[in-house]
Coordinates of C-alpha atoms in Angstrom, one line a residue:
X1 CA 2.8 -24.9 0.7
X2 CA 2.4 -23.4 -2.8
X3 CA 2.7 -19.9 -3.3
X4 CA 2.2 -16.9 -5.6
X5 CA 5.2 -17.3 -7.5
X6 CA 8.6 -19.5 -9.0
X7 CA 10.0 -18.8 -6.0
X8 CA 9.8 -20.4 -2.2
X9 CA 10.2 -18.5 1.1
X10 CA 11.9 -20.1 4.0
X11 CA 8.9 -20.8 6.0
X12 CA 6.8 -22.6 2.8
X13 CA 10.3 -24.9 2.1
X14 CA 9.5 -26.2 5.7
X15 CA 5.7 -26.8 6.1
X16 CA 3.8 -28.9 4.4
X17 CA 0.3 -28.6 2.5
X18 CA -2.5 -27.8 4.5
X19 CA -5.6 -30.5 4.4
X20 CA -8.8 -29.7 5.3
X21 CA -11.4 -31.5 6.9
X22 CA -13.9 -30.7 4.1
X23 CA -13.6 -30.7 0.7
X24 CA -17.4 -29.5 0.0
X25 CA -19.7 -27.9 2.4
X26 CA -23.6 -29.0 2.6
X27 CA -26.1 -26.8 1.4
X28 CA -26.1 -24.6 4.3
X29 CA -26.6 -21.0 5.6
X30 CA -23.4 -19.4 7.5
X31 CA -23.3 -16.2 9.4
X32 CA -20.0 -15.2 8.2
X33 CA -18.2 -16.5 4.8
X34 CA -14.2 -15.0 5.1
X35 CA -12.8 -14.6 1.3
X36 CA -8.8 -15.9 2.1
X37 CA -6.5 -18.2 3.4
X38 CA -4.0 -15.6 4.7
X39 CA -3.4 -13.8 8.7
X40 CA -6.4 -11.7 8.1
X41 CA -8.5 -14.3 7.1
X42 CA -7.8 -16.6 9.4
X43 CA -7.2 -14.9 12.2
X44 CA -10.7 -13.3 11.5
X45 CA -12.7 -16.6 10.5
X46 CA -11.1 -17.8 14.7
X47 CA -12.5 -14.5 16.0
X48 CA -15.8 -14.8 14.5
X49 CA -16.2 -18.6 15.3
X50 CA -14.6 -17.5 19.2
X51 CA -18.0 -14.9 19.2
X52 CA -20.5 -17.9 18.2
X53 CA -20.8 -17.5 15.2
X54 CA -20.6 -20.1 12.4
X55 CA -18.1 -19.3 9.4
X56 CA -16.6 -21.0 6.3
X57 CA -13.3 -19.7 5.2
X58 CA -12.5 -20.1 1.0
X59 CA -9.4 -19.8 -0.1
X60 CA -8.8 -19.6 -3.9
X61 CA -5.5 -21.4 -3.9
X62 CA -3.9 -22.9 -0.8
X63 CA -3.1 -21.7 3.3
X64 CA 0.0 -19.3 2.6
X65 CA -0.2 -19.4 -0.6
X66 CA -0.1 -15.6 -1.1
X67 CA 2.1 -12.6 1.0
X68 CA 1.5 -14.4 3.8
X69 CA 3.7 -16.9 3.1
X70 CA 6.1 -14.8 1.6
X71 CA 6.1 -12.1 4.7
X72 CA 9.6 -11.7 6.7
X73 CA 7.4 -11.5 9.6
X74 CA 8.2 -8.5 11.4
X75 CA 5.7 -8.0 14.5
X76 CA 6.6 -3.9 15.8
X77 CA 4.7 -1.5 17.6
X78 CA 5.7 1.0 15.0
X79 CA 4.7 1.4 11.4
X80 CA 6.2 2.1 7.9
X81 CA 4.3 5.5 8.2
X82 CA 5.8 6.9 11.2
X83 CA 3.6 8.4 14.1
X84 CA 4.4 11.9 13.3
X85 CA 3.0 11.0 10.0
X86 CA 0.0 10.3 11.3
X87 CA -0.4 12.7 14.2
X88 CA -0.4 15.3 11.2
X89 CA -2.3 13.8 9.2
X90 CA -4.9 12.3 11.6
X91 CA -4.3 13.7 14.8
X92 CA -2.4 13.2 18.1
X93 CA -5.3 10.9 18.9
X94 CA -5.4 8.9 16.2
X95 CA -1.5 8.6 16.2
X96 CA -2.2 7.2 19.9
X97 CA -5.2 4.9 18.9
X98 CA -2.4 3.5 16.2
X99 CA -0.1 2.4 18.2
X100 CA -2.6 1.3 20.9
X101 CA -3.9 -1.2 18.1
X102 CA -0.2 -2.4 17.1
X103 CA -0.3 -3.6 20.8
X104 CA -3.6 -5.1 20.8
X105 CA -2.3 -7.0 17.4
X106 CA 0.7 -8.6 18.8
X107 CA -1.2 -9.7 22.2
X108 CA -3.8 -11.5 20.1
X109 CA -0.8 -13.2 18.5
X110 CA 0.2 -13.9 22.0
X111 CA -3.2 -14.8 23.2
X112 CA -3.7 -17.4 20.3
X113 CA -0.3 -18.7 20.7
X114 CA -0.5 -19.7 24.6
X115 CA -4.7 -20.9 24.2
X116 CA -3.9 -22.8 21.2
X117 CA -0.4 -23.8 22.6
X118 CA 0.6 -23.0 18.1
X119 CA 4.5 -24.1 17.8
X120 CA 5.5 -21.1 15.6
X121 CA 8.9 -20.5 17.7
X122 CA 7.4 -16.9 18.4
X123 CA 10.1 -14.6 20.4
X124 CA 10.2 -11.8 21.7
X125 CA 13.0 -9.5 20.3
X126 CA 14.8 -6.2 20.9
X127 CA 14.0 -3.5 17.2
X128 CA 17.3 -1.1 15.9
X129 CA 16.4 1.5 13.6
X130 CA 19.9 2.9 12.5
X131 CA 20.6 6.1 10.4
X132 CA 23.1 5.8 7.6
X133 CA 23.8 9.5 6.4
X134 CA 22.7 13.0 8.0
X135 CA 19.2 13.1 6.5
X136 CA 18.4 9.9 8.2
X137 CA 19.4 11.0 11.3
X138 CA 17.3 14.2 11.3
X139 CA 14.4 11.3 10.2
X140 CA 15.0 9.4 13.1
X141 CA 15.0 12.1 15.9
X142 CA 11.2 12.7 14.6
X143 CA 10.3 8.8 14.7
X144 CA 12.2 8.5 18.2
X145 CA 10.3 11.7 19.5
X146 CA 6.9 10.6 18.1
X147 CA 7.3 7.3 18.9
X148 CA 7.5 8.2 22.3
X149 CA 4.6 10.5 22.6
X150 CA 2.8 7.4 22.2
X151 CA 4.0 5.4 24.4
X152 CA 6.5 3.2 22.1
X153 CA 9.8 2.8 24.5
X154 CA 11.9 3.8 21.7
X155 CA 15.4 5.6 22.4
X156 CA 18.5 6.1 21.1
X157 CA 21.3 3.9 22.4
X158 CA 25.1 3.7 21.2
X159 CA 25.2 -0.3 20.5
X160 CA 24.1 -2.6 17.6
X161 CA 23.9 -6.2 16.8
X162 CA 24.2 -5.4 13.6
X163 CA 27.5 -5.3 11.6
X164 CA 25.9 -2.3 9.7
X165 CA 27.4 1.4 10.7
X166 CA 25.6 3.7 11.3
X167 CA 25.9 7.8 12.9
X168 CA 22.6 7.5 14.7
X169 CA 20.7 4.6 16.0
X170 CA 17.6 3.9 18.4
X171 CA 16.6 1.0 20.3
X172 CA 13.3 -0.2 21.0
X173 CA 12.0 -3.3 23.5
X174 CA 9.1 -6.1 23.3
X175 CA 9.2 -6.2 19.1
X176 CA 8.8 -9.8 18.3
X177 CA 9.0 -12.4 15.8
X178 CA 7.4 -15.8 14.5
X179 CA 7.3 -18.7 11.7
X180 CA 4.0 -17.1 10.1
X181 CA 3.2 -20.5 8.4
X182 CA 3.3 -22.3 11.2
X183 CA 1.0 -19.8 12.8
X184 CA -1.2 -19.5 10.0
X185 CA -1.8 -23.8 9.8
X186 CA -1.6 -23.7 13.7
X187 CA -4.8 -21.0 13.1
X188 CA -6.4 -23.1 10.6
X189 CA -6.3 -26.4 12.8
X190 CA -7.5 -24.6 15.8
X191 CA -10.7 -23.3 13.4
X192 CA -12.0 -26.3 11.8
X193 CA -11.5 -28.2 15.1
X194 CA -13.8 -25.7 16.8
X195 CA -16.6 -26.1 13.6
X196 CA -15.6 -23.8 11.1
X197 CA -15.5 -25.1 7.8
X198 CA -12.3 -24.3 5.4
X199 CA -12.4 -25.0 1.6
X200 CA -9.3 -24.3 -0.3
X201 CA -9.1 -24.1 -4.0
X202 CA -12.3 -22.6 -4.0
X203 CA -12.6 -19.2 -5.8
X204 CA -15.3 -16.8 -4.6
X205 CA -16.7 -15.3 -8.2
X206 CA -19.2 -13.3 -6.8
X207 CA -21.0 -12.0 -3.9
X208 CA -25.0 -10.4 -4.3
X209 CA -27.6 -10.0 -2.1
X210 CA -28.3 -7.6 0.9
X211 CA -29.3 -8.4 4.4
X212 CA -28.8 -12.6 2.9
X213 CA -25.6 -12.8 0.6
X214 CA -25.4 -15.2 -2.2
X215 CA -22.0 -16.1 -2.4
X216 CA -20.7 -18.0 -5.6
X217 CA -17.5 -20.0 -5.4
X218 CA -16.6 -22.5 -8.1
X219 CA -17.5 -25.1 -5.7
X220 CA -21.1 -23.8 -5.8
X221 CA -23.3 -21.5 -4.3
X222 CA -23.6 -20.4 -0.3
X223 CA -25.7 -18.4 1.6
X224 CA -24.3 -16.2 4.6
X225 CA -25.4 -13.0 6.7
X226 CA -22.1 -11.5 6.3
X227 CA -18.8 -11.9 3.6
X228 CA -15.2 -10.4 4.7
X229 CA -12.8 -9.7 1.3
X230 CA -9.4 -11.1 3.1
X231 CA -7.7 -11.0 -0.2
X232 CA -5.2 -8.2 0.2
X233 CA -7.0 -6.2 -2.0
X234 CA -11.0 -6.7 -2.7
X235 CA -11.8 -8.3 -6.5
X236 CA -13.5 -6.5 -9.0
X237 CA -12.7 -2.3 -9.7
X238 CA -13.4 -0.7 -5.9
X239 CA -12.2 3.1 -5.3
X240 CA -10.0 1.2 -2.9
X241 CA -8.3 -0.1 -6.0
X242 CA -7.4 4.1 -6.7
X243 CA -6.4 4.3 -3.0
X244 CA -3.9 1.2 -2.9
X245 CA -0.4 1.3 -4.5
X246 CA 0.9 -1.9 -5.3
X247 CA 4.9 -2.8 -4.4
X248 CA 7.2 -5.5 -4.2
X249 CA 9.3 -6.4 -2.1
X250 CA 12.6 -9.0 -2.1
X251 CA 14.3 -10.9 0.9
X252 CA 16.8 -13.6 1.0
X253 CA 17.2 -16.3 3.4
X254 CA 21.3 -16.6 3.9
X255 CA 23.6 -19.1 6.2
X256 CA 26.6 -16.6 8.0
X257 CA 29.6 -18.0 8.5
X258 CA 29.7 -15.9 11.8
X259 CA 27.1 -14.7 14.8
X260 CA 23.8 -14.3 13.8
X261 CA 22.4 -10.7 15.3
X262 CA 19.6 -11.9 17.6
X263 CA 17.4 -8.7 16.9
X264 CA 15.3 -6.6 14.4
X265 CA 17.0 -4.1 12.1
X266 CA 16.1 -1.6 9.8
X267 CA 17.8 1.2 8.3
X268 CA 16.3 4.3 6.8
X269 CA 17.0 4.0 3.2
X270 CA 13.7 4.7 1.2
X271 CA 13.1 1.9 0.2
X272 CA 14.6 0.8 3.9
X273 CA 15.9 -2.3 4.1
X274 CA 15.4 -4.7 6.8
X275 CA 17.0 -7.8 9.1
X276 CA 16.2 -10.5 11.5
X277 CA 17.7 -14.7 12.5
X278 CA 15.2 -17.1 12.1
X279 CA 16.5 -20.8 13.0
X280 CA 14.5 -23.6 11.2
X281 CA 14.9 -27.1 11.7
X282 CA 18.2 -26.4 13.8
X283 CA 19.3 -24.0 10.8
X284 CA 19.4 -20.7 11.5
X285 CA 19.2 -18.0 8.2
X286 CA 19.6 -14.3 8.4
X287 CA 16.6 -12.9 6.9
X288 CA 17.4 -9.8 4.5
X289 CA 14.9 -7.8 2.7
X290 CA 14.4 -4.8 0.6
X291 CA 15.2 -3.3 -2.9
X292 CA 11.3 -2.4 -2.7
X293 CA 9.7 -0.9 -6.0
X294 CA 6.1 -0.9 -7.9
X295 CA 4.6 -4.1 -9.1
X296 CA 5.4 -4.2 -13.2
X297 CA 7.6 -1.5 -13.0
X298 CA 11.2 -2.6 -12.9
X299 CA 12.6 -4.2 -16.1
X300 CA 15.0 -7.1 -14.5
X301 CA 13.5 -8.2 -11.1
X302 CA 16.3 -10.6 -10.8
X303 CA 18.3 -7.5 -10.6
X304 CA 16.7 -6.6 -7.2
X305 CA 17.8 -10.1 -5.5
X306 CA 21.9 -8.7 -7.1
X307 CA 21.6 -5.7 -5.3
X308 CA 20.1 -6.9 -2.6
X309 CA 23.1 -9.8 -1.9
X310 CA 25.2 -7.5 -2.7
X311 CA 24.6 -4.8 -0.1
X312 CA 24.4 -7.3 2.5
X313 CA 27.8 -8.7 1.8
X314 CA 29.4 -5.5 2.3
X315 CA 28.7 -6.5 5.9
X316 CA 27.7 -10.2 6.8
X317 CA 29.9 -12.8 6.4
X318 CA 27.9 -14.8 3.9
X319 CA 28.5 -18.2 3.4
X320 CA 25.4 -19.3 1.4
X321 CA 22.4 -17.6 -0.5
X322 CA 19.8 -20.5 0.6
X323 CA 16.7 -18.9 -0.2
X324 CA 15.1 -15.7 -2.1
X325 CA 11.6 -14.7 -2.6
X326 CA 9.7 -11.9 -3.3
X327 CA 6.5 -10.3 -1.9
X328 CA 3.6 -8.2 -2.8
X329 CA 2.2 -5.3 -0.5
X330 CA 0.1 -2.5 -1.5
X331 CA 0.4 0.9 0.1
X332 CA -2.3 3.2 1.2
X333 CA -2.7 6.4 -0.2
X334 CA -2.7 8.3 3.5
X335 CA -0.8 5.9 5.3
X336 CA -3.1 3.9 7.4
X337 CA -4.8 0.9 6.6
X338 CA -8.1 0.3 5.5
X339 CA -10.7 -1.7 7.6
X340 CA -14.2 -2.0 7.7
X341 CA -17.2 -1.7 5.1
X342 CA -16.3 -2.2 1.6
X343 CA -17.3 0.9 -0.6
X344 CA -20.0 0.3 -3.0
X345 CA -21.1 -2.2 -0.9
X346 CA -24.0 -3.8 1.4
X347 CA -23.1 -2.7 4.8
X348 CA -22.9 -6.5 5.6
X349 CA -19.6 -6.9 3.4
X350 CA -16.3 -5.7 5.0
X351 CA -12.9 -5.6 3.6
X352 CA -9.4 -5.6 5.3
X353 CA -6.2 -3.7 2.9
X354 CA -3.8 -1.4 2.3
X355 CA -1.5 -2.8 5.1
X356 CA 2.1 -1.6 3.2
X357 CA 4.8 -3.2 4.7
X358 CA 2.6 -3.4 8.3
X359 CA 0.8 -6.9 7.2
X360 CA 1.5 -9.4 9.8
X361 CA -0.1 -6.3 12.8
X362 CA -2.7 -5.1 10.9
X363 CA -4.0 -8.5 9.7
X364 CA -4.4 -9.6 12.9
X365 CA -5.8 -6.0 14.2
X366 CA -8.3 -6.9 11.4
X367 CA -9.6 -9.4 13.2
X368 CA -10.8 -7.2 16.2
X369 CA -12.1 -5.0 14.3
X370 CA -14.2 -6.9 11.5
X371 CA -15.0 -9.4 14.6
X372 CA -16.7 -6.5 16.6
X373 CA -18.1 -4.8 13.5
X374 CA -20.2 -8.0 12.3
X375 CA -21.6 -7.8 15.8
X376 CA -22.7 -4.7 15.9
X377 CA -20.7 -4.1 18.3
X378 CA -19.4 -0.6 18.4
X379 CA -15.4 -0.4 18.1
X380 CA -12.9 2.3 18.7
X381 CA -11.3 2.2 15.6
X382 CA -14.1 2.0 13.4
X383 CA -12.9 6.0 12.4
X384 CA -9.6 5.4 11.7
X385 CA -9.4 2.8 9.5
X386 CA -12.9 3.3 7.6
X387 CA -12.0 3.0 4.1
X388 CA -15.3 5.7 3.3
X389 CA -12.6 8.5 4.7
X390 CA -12.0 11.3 3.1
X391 CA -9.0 13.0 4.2
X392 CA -8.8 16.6 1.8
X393 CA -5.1 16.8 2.6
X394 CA -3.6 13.2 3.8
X395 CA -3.0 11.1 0.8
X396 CA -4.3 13.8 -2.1
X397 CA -0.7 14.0 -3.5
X398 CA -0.1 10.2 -3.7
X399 CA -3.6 10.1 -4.5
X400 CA -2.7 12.0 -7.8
X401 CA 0.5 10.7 -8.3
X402 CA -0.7 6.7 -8.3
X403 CA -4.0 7.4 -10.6
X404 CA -1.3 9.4 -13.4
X405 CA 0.8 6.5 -12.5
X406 CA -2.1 4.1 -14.1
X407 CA -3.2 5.9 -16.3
X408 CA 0.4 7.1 -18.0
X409 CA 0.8 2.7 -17.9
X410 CA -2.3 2.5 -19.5
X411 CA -1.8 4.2 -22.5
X412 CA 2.1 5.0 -22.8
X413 CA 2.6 0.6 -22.2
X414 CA 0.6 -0.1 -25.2
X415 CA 2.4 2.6 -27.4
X416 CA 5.8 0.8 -26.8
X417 CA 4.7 -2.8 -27.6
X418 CA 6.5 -4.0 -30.6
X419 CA 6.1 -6.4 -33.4
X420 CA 8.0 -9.6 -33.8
X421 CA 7.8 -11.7 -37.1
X422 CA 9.4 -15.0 -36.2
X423 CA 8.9 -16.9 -32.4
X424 CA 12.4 -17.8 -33.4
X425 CA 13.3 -14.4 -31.9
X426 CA 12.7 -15.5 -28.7
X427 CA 15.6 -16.6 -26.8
X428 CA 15.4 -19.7 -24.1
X429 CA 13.6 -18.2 -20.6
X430 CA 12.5 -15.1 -22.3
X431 CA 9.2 -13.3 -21.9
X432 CA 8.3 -9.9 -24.4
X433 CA 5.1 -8.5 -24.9
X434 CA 4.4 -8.2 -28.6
X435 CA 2.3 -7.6 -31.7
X436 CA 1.9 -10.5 -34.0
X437 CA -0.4 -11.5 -36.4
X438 CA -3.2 -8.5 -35.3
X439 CA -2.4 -9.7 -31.8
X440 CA -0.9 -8.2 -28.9
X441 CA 0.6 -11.5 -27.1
X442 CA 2.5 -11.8 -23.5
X443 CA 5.0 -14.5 -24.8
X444 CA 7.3 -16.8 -22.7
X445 CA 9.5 -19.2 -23.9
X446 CA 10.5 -22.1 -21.3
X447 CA 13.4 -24.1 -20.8
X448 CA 12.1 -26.9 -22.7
X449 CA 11.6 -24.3 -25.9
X450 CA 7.3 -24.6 -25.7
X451 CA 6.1 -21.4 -26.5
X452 CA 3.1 -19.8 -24.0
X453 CA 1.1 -17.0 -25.3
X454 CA -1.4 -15.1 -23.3
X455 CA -3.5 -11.9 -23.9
X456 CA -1.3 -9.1 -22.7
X457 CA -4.1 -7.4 -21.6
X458 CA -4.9 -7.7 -17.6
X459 CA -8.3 -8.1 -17.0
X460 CA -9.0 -6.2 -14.3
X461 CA -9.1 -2.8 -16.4
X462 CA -7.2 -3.9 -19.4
X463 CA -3.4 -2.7 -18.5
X464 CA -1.1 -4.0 -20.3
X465 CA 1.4 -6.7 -18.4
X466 CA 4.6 -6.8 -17.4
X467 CA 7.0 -9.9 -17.2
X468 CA 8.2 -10.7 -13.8
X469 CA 11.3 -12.9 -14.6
X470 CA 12.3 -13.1 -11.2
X471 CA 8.7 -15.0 -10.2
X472 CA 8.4 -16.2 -13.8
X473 CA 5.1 -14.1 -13.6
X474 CA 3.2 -11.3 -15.9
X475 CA 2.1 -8.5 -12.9
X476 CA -0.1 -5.6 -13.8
X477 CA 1.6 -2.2 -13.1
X478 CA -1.8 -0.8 -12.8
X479 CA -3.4 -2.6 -9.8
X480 CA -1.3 -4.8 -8.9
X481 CA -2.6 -8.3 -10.7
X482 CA -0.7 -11.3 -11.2
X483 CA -0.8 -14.2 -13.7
X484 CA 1.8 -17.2 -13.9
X485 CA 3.3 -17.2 -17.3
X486 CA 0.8 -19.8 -18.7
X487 CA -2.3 -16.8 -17.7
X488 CA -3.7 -18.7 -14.6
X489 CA -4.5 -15.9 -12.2
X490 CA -2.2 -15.9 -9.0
X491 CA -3.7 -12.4 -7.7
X492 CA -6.3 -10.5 -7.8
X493 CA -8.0 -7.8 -7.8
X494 CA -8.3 -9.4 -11.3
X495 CA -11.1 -12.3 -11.2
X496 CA -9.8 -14.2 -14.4
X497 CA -6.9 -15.6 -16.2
X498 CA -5.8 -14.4 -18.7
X499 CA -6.5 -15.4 -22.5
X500 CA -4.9 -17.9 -23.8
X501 CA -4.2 -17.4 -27.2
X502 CA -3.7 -20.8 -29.6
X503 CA -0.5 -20.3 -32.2
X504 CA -1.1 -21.2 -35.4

């Protein structure tokens, strides 16, 4: 499995590429075309074919290849924003109808798992949340507390598994855990052997139409009734775009010389950081992750992986850092995810984002809910994850804070970019941004001294890009895109590469 990135998460070092059936589909009509190859789309694309319905899945790169592949693959009951979080902002209801669908995730996971009989070493594990300091344990009494209204069994408890100390820590039963690539291809197998059709490396440019969609891929041109974006973030520039922060986030993969805590673990830190064991092929790795910050906004990713070892050995007995990868999530403005009609839309085209740090639940949630909404079937949380809602109060603030964010990138980034007279300059494995020549270029130097030269320009709206050294990537601080250092395009919502620029 290729990813999104120089970097390979445990799970993609372990499974092989997927193969499809087809490498072309005939020149026929589909009810439902699903845009990605990740846990929303393919959980979706089963759901839909399980209601009789036919469907093609396109994927513009490979199974996995995106945050899916790179998830640590949490499943809770609880999310990053917590329920009293949403209780204010949304209501007790709401709140209640959250957790309710964080249930109904995990036992479609469950469901899929046993009909399918999918080998993905799924478990079911106790969660710790643990306070570090006084202000975290005033946070966790309101998470325990809400939590509970609920009906999340969380409590606090006086033992750990974890080597981390703590002054306050809760416990809470039936959290879970799987090998997400092996569920997604176990997903994928189970689809095209029931009649759906999955192309990879087929790029959806474009979908038009109204009650009949025209969907262009470069593979050609198909017809379908209805089109899900299962893309992490829809293409093209979509209010959603305004509503959706873009973060990464870094785990390792590392062999103990000790135990290995058989649980979930997450402290409070913002950003928190987060555990689990995962054994593969008769291995087992402690999965760490954290050090969490905006995409194109930190200077030396490879800094983030240093800090994040680092705070880990101060409590693990590590023997070996065997693997480190880094993900992309994107945040929504008022917390809560965003399912349903896409904005700007026909009301046949749906979209699934904004998951944050959630995306394993509320992909698969995603599929109920598309699955009953391209029905017509009415659905219960149809409300509260419509991405039309306006919320005056929930959100504004972040609202504000992420479009001066963009905005403050797209002008103040171009300001700073400066001017380099030689290429000589460049050292070995170095990337800059620069003006040469009545150019702006995104350079990168490689190990065998070829020089790559790019448009720095994003072209989604035109940011400017930052280099990723870490991922050997240039990511937009904007929205969120991603280009490999040579321009290909590795994430939207961007639809092309960028520029390539010829050196004379």
């Amino acid at each position: 499995m290729k990813r999104d990135g120089s970097n390979i998460s445990l799970w993609q070092s372990a499974i092989p590429d997927f193969k499809e059936k087809q490498t072309a589909f005939s020149d026929r009509k589909f009810d439902v075309v699903v845009v990605g190859g990740g846990i929303t789309g393919l959980s979706t694309a089963l759901k839909i074919l399980e209601s009789g319905k036919s469907c093609l899945l396109a994927e513009a790169q490979e199974i996995g290849f995106g945050t899916s592949g790179g998830t640590t693959a949490h499943l809770n009951n609880f999310f990053d924003t917590p329920y009293y979080q949403v209780e204010k902002d949304f209501g007790a209801a709401s709140a209640q109808l959250l957790a309710k669908g964080a249930n109904d995730a995990i036992s479609l996971i469950v469901e899929n798992i046993r009909k399918y009989s999918i080998d993905c070493s799924f478990s079911k594990r106790e969660g710790f949340l643990f306070a570090l300091d006084e202000k975290q344990k005033d946070e966790l009494e309101k998470i325990v507390e809400s939590a509970k209204k609920v009906g999340v069994p969380m409590d606090f408890t006086n033992t750990s598994p974890f080597p981390v100390p703590y002054i306050s820590i809760a416990s809470v039963e039936n959290q879970a855990q799987f090998n997400p690539a092996a569920y997604m291809q176990g997903l994928a197998s189970v689809f095209e052997n029931a009649g759906g059709v999955i192309l990879q490396h087929c790029r959806v440019t474009e979908i038009s139409g109204d009650e009949e969609l025209e969907v262009k891929t470069s593979r050609g041109i198909v017809k379908a009734s209805a089109a899900v974006y299962a893309t992490h973030i829809p293409p093209g520039v979509n209010i959603l775009h305004f509503r959706c922060a873009p973060y990464r986030s870094y785990a390792l993969g590392l062999k103990l010389k000790g135990e290995y805590p058989e649980a979930l673990g997450y402290d409070l830190h913002d950003p928190y950081r987060y555990y689990r064991t995962q054994e593969v092929d008769g291995q087992k790795y402690l999965i760490a992750g954290g050090e969490d910050h905006k995409t194109g906004h930190e200077e030396n990713t490879n800094a983030c992986f240093a800090h994040l070892e680092s705070y880990v050995r101060k409590f693990f007995d590590v023997e070996e850092v065997a693997f480190k990868w880094s993900s992309q999530y994107f945040e929504p403005a008022d917390g809560v995810a965003y399912i349903g009609h896409l904005p700007g839309n026909p009301e046949n085209v749906f979209v699934a984002t904004g998951f944050g740090g959630n995306g394993m639940i509320y992909g698969s949630l995603s599929a109920l809910v598309l699955a009953d909404l391209i029905r017509g079937k009415k659905t219960e949380y149809a409300k509260l994850f419509d991405p039309s809602r306006i919320k005056p109060v929930a959100g504004f603030s972040n609202f504000v804070k992420e479009a001066a964010d963009v905005v403050g990138h797209f002008i103040g980034d171009k300001a700073k970019i400066e001017k380099i007279d030689s290429f000589s300059d460049l050292a070995t494995g170095e990337a800059r941004v620069v003006r040469h020549d009545g150019h702006v270029l995104a350079l990168y130097k490689d190990e065998q001294q070829r020089l790559h030269a790019v448009n720095s320009a994003c072209t989604h709206i035109k940011c400017t890009v930052a280099w990723n050294a870490s991922e050997k990537s240039w990511d937009c601080p904007c929205h969120g895109s991603r280009f490999s250092y040579d321009g290909t395009m590795l994430t939207g919502p961007a639809r092309k590469d960028l520029e390539v620029i010829k050196l004379a």
